[in-house]
mmCIF file of C-alpha atoms in Angstrom:
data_model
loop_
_atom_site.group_PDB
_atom_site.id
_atom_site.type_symbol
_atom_site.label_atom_id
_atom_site.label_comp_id
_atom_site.label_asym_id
_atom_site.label_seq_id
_atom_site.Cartn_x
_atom_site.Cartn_y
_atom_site.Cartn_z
ATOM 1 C CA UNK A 1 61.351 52.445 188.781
ATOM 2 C CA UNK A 2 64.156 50.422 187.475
ATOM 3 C CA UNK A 3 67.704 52.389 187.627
ATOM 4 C CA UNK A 4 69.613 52.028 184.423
ATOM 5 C CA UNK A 5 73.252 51.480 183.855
ATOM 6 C CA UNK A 6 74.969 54.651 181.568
ATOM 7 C CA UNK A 7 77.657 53.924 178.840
ATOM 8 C CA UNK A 8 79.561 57.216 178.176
ATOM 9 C CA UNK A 9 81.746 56.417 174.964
ATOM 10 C CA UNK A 10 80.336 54.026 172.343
ATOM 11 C CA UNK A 11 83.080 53.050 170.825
ATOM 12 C CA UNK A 12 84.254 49.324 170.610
ATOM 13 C CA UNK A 13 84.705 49.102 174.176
ATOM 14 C CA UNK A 14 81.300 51.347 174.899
ATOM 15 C CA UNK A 15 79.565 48.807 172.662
ATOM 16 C CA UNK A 16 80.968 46.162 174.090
ATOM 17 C CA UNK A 17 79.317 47.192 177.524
ATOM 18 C CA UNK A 18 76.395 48.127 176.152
ATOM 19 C CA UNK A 19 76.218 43.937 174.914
ATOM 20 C CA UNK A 20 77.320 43.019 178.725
ATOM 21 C CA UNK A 21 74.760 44.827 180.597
ATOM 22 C CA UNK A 22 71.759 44.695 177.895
ATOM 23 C CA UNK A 23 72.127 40.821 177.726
ATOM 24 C CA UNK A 24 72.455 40.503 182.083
ATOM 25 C CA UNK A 25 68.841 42.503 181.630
ATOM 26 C CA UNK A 26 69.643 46.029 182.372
ATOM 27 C CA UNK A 27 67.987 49.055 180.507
ATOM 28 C CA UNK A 28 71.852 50.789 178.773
ATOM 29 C CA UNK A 29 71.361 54.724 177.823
ATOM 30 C CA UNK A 30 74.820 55.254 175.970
ATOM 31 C CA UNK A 31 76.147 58.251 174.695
ATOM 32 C CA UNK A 32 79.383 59.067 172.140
ATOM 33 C CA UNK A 33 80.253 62.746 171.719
ATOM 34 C CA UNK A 34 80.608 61.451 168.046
ATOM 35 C CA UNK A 35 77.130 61.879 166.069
ATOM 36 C CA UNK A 36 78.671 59.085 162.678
ATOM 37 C CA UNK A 37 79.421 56.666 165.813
ATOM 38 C CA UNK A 38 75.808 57.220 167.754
ATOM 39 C CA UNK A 39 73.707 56.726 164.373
ATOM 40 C CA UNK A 40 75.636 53.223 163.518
ATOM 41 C CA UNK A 41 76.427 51.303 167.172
ATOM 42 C CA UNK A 42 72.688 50.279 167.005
ATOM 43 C CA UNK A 43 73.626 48.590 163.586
ATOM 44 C CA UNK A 44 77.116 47.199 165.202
ATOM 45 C CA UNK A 45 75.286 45.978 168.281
ATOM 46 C CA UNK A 46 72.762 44.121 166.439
ATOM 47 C CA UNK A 47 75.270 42.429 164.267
ATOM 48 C CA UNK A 48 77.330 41.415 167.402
ATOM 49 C CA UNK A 49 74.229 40.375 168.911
ATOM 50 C CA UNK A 50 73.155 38.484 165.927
ATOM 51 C CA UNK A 51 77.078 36.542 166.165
ATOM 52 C CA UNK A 52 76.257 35.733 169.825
ATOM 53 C CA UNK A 53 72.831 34.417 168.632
ATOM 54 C CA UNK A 54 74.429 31.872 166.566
ATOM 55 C CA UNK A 55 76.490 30.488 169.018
ATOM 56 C CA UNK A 56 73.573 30.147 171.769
ATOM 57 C CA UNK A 57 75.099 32.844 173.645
ATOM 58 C CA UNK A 58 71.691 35.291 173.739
ATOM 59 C CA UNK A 59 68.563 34.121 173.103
ATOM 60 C CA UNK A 60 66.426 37.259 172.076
ATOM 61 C CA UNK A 61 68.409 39.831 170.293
ATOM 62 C CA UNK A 62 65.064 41.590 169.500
ATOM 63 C CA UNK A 63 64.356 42.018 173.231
ATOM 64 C CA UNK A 64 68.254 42.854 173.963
ATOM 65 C CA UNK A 65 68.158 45.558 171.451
ATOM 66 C CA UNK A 66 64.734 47.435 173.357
ATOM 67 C CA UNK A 67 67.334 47.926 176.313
ATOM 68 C CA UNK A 68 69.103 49.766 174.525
ATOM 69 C CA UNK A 69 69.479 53.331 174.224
ATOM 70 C CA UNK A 70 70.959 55.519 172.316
ATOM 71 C CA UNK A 71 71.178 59.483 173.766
ATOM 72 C CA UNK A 72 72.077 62.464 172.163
ATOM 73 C CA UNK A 73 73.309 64.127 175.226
ATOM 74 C CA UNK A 74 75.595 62.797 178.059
ATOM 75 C CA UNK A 75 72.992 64.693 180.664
ATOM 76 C CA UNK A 76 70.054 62.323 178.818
ATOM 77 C CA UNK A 77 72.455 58.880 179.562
ATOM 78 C CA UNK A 78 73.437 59.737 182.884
ATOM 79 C CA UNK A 79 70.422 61.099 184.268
ATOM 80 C CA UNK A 80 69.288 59.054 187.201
ATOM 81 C CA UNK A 81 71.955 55.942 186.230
ATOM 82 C CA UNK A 82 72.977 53.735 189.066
ATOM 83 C CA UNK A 83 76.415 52.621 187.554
ATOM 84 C CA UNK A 84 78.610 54.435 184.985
ATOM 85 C CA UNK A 85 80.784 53.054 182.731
ATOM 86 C CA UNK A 86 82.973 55.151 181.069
ATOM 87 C CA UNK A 87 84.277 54.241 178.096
ATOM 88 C CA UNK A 88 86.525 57.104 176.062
ATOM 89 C CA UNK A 89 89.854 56.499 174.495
ATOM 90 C CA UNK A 90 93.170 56.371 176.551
ATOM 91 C CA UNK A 91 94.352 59.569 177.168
ATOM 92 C CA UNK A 92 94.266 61.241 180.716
ATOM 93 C CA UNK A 93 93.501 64.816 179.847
ATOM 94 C CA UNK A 94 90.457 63.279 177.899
ATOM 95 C CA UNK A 95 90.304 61.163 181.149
ATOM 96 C CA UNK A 96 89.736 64.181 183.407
ATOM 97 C CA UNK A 97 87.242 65.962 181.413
ATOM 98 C CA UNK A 98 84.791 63.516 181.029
ATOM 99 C CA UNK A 99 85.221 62.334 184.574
ATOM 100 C CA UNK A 100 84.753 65.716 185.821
ATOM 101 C CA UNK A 101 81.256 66.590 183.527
ATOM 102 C CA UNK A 102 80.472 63.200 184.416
ATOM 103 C CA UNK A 103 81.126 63.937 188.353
ATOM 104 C CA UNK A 104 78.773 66.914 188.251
ATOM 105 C CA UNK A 105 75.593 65.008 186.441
ATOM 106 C CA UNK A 106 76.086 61.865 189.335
ATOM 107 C CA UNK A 107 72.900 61.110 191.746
ATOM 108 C CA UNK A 108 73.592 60.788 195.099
ATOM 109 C CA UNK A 109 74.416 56.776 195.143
ATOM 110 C CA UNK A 110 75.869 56.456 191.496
ATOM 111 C CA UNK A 111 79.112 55.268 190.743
ATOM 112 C CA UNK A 112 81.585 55.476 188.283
ATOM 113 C CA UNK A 113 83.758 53.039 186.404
ATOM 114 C CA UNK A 114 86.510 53.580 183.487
ATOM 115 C CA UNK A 115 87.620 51.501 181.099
ATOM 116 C CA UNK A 116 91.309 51.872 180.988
ATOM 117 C CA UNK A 117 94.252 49.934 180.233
ATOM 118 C CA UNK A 118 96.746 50.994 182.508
ATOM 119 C CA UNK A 119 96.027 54.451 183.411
ATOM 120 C CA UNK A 120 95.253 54.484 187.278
ATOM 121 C CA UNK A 121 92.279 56.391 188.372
ATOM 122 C CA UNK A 122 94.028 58.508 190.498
ATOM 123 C CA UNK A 123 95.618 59.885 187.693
ATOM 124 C CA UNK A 124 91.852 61.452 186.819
ATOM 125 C CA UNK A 125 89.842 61.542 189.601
ATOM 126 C CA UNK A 126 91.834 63.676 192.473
ATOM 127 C CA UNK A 127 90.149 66.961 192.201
ATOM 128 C CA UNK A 128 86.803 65.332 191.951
ATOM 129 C CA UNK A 129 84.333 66.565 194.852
ATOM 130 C CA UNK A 130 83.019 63.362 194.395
ATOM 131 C CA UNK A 131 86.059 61.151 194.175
ATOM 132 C CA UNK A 132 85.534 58.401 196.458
ATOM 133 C CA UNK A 133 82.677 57.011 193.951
ATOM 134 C CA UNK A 134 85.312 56.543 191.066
ATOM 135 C CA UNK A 135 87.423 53.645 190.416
ATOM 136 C CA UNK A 136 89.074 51.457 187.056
ATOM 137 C CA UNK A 137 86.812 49.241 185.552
ATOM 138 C CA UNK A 138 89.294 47.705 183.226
ATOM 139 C CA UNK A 139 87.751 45.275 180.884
ATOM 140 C CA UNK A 140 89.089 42.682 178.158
ATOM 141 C CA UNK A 141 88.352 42.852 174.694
ATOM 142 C CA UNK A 142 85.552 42.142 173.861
ATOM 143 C CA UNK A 143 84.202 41.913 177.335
ATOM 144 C CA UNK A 144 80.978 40.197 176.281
ATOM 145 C CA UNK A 145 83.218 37.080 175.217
ATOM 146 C CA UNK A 146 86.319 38.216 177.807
ATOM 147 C CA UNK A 147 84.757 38.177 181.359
ATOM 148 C CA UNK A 148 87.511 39.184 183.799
ATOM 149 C CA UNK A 149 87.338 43.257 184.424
ATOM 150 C CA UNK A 150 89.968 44.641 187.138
ATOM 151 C CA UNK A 151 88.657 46.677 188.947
ATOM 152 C CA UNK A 152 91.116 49.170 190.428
ATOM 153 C CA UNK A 153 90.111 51.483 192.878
ATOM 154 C CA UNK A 154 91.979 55.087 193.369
ATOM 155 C CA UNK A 155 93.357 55.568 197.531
ATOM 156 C CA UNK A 156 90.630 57.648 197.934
ATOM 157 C CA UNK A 157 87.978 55.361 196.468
ATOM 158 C CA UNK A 158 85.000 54.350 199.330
ATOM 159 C CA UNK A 159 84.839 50.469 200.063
ATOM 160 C CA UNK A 160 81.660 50.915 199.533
ATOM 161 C CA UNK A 161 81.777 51.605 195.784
ATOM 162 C CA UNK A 162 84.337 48.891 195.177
ATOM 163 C CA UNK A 163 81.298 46.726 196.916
ATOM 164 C CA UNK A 164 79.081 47.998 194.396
ATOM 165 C CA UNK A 165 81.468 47.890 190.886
ATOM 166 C CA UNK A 166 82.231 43.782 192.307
ATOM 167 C CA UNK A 167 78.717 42.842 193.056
ATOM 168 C CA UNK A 168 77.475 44.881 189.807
ATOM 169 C CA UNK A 169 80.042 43.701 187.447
ATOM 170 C CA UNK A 170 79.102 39.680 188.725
ATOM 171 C CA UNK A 171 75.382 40.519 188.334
ATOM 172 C CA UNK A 172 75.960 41.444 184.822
ATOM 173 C CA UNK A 173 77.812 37.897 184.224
ATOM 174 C CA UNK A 174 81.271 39.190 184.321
ATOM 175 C CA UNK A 175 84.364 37.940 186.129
ATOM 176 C CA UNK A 176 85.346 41.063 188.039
ATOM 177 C CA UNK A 177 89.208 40.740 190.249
ATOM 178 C CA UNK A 178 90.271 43.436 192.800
ATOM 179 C CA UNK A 179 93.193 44.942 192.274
ATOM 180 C CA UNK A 180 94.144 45.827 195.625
ATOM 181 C CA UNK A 181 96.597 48.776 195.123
ATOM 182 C CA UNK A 182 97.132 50.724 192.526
ATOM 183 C CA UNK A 183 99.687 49.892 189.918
ATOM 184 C CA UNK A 184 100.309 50.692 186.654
ATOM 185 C CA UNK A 185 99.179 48.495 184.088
ATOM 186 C CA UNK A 186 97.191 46.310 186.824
ATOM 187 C CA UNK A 187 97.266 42.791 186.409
ATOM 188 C CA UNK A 188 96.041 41.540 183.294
ATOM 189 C CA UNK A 189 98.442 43.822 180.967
ATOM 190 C CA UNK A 190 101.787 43.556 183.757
ATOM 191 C CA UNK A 191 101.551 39.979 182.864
ATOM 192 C CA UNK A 192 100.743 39.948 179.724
ATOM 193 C CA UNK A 193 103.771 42.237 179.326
ATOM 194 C CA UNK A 194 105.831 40.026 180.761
ATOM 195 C CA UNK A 195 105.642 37.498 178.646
ATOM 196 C CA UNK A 196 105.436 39.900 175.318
ATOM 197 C CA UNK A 197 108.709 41.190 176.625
ATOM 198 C CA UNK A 198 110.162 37.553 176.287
ATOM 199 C CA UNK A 199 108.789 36.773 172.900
ATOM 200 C CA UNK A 200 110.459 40.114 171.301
ATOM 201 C CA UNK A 201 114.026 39.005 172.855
ATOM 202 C CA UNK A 202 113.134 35.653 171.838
ATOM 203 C CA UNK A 203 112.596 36.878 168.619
ATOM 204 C CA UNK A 204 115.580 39.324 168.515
ATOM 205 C CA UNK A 205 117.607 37.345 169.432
ATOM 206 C CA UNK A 206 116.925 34.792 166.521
ATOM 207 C CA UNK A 207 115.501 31.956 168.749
ATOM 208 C CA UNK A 208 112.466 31.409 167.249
ATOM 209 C CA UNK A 209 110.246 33.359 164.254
ATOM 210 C CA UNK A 210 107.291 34.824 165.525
ATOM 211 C CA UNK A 211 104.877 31.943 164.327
ATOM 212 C CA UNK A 212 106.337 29.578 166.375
ATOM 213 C CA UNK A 213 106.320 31.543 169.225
ATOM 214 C CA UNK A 214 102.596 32.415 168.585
ATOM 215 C CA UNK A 215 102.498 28.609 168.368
ATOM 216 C CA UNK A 216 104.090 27.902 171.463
ATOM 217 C CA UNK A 217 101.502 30.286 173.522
ATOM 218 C CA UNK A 218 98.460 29.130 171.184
ATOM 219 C CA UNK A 219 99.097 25.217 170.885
ATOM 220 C CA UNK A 220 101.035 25.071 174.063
ATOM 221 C CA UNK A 221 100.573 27.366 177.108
ATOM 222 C CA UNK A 222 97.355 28.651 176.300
ATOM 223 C CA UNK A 223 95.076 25.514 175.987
ATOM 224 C CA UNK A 224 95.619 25.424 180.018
ATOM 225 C CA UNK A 225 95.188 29.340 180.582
ATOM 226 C CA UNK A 226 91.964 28.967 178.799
ATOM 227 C CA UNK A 227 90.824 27.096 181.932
ATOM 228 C CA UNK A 228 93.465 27.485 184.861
ATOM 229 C CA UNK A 229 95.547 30.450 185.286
ATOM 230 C CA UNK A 230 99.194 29.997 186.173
ATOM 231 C CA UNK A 231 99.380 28.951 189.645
ATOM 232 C CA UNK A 232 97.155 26.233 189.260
ATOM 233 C CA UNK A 233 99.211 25.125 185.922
ATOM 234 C CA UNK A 234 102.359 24.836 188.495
ATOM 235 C CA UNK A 235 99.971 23.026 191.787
ATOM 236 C CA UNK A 236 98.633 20.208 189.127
ATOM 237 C CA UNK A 237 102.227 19.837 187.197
ATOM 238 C CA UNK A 238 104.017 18.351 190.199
ATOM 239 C CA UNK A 239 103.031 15.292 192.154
ATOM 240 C CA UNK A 240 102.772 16.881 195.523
ATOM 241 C CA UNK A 241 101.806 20.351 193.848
ATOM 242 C CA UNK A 242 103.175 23.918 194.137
ATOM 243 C CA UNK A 243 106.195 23.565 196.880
ATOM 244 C CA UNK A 244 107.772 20.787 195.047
ATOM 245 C CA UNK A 245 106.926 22.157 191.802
ATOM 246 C CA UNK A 246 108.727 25.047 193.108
ATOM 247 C CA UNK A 247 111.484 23.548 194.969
ATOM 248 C CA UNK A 248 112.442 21.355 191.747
ATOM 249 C CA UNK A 249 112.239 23.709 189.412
ATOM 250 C CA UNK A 250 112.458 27.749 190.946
ATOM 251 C CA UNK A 251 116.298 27.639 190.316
ATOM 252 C CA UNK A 252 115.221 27.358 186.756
ATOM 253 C CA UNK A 253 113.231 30.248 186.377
ATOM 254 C CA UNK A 254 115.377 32.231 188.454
ATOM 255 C CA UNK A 255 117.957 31.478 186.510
ATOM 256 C CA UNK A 256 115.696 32.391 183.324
ATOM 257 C CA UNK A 257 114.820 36.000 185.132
ATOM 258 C CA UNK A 258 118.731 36.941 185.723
ATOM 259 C CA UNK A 259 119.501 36.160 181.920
ATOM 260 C CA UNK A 260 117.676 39.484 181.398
ATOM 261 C CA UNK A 261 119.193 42.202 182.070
ATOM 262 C CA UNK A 262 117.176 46.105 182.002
ATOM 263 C CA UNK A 263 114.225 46.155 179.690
ATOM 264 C CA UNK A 264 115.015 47.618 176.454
ATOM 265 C CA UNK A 265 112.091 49.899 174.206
ATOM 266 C CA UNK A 266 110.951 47.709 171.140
ATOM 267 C CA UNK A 267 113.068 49.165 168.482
ATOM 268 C CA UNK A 268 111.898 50.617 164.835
ATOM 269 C CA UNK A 269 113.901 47.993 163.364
ATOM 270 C CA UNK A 270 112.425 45.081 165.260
ATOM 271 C CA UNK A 271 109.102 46.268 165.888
ATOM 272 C CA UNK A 272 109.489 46.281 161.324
ATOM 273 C CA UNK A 273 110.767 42.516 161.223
ATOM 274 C CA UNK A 274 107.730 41.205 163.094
ATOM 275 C CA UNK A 275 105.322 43.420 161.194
ATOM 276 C CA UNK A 276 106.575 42.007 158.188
ATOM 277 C CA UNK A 277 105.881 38.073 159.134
ATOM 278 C CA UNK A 278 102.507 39.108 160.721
ATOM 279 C CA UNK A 279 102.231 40.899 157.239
ATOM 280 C CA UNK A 280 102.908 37.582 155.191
ATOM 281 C CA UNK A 281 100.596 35.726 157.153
ATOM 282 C CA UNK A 282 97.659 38.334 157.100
ATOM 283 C CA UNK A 283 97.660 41.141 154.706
ATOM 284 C CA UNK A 284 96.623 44.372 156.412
ATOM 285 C CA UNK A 285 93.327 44.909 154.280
ATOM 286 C CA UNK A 286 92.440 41.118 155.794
ATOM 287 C CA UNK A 287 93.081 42.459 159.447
ATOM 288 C CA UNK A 288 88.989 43.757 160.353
ATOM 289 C CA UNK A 289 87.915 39.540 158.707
ATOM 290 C CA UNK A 290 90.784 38.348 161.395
ATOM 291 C CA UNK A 291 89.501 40.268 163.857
ATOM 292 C CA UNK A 292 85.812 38.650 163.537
ATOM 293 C CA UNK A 293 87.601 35.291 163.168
ATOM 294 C CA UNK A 294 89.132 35.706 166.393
ATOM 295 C CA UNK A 295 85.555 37.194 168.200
ATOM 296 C CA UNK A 296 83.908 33.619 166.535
ATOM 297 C CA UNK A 297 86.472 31.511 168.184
ATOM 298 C CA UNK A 298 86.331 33.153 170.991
ATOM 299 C CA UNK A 299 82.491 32.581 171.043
ATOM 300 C CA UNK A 300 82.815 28.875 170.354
ATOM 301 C CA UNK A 301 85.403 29.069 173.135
ATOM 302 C CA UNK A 302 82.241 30.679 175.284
ATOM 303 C CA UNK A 303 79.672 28.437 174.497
ATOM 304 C CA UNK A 304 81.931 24.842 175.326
ATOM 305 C CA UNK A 305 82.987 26.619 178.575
ATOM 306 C CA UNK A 306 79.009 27.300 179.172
ATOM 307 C CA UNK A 307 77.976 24.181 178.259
ATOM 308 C CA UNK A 308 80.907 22.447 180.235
ATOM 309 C CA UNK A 309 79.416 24.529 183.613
ATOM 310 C CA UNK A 310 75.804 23.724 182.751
#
């Protein structure tokens, strides 16, 4: 008897599971509270699948597809599951409910992971009987192409099932990182927001328009982050690596970081200005095509950095 891994939400993010665990080998049962979204994610799975197929990244889609699925009940999904993965839209009292119906239907060993943002699982999971098998399972979009998931355990979450969500997550060919304390936003989006917060000044402030600083992050900083993350950018960019690198050139950036003073909302007015370039450069009814544009470059991205490791 093979335990199975249960998606609860099948949504973008619940499908996009369902592709990450299917594909690593492991019988899915998912489940959406929405009947329009359980009778087409088969279809939208398959045509991701198919996608994948073309870039080398599955081999069988047929045989991916008969791990898969589909329940009309979340007691059917869950139902003698070793791993959870919730997967419902961003919004803590929607949060607690599903974590608590999903804390009563739990075997004895089965864990749960959510897929939020930014919302800490302590902010969900307290009155849980249960609560030390919860934590964050924070993936990127779409985590079949995006590999790193944060997983963010709660104070009261058992080493044990932070064991499990790692070893599970790297089983299933992911890139899991623990996030050792709880914070809002962990990692990925803190620093992420850092440097959004810089582009709006930047653009504000009439430094740059916002192509060119989309330019400067796609033709510029990103081509390295796409294989070494930012500490390992500042170790290789100085002849005798980080110290010096940091010695020569931390007055600078500290310099940078007291230009700013307290962080400021996005205003209506400026959050309108950068709509409207995005706007001229791709019209909203072209916005779903960019979208699978960005999924098939991400895919090529995939299959050089798999053939690059082979």
């Amino acid at each position: 008897f093979v335990m199975h891994i249960a998606i609860a939400g099948a949504g973008l993010v619940g499908a996009g599971w369902t592709i990450v665990f299917a594909r690593a080998g492991e019988t899915v049962r998912l489940f959406d509270a929405s009947r329009a979204t359980r009778s087409r994610v088969r279809d939208d799975i398959r045509g991701r699948l198919g996608d994948l197929k073309s870039f080398d990244l599955v081999e069988d889609v047929d045989a991916i597809m008969d791990r898969i699925e589909v329940c009309d009940s979340l007691e059917a999904a869950v139902a003698g599951a070793k791993y959870v993965q919730e997967s419902v839209p961003e919004r803590v009292e929607l949060k607690k409910e599903i974590n608590a119906r999903l804390s009563a239907l739990l075997d004895t060993e089965t864990i749960v992971g959510s897929s939020t943002s930014g919302i800490p699982a302590s902010a969900f999971t307290e009155g849980l009987p249960n609560r030390e098998r919860f934590l964050v399972a924070h993936p990127v979009n779409p985590p079949y192409l995006v590999p790193v998931v944060e997983v963010a355990p709660a104070p009261w979450t058992a080493p044990e099932t932070v064991d499990k969500a790692m070893a599970i997550m790297t089983a299933a060919g992911q890139s899991p990182i623990l996030v050792r304390r709880e914070i809002e936003g962990f990692i990925l989006n803190r620093l992420q927001g850092v440097l959004l917060r810089e582009a709006w000044a930047l653009f504000e402030e009439g430094y740059a328009s916002a192509e060119d600083i989309d330019k400067t992050v796609r033709e510029g900083l990103g081509l390295r982050w796409s294989f070494i993350g930012p500490f390992e950018t500042i170790d290789l960019n100085a002849p005798r690596g980080v110290r010096e690198y940091a010695e020569v050139l931390g007055p600078l950036y500290h310099s940078i970081e007291a230009s700013r003073s307290g962080p400021e909302p996005w205003s209506e007015a400026l959050i309108g200005k950068v709509e409207a370039e995005m706007r001229d450069k791709i019209a909203a009814e072209d916005l779903a095509e960019r979208r699978n544009w960005r999924d098939r470059r991400l895919m090529a991205l995939a299959a050089h950095k798999k053939k690059q490791n082979g």
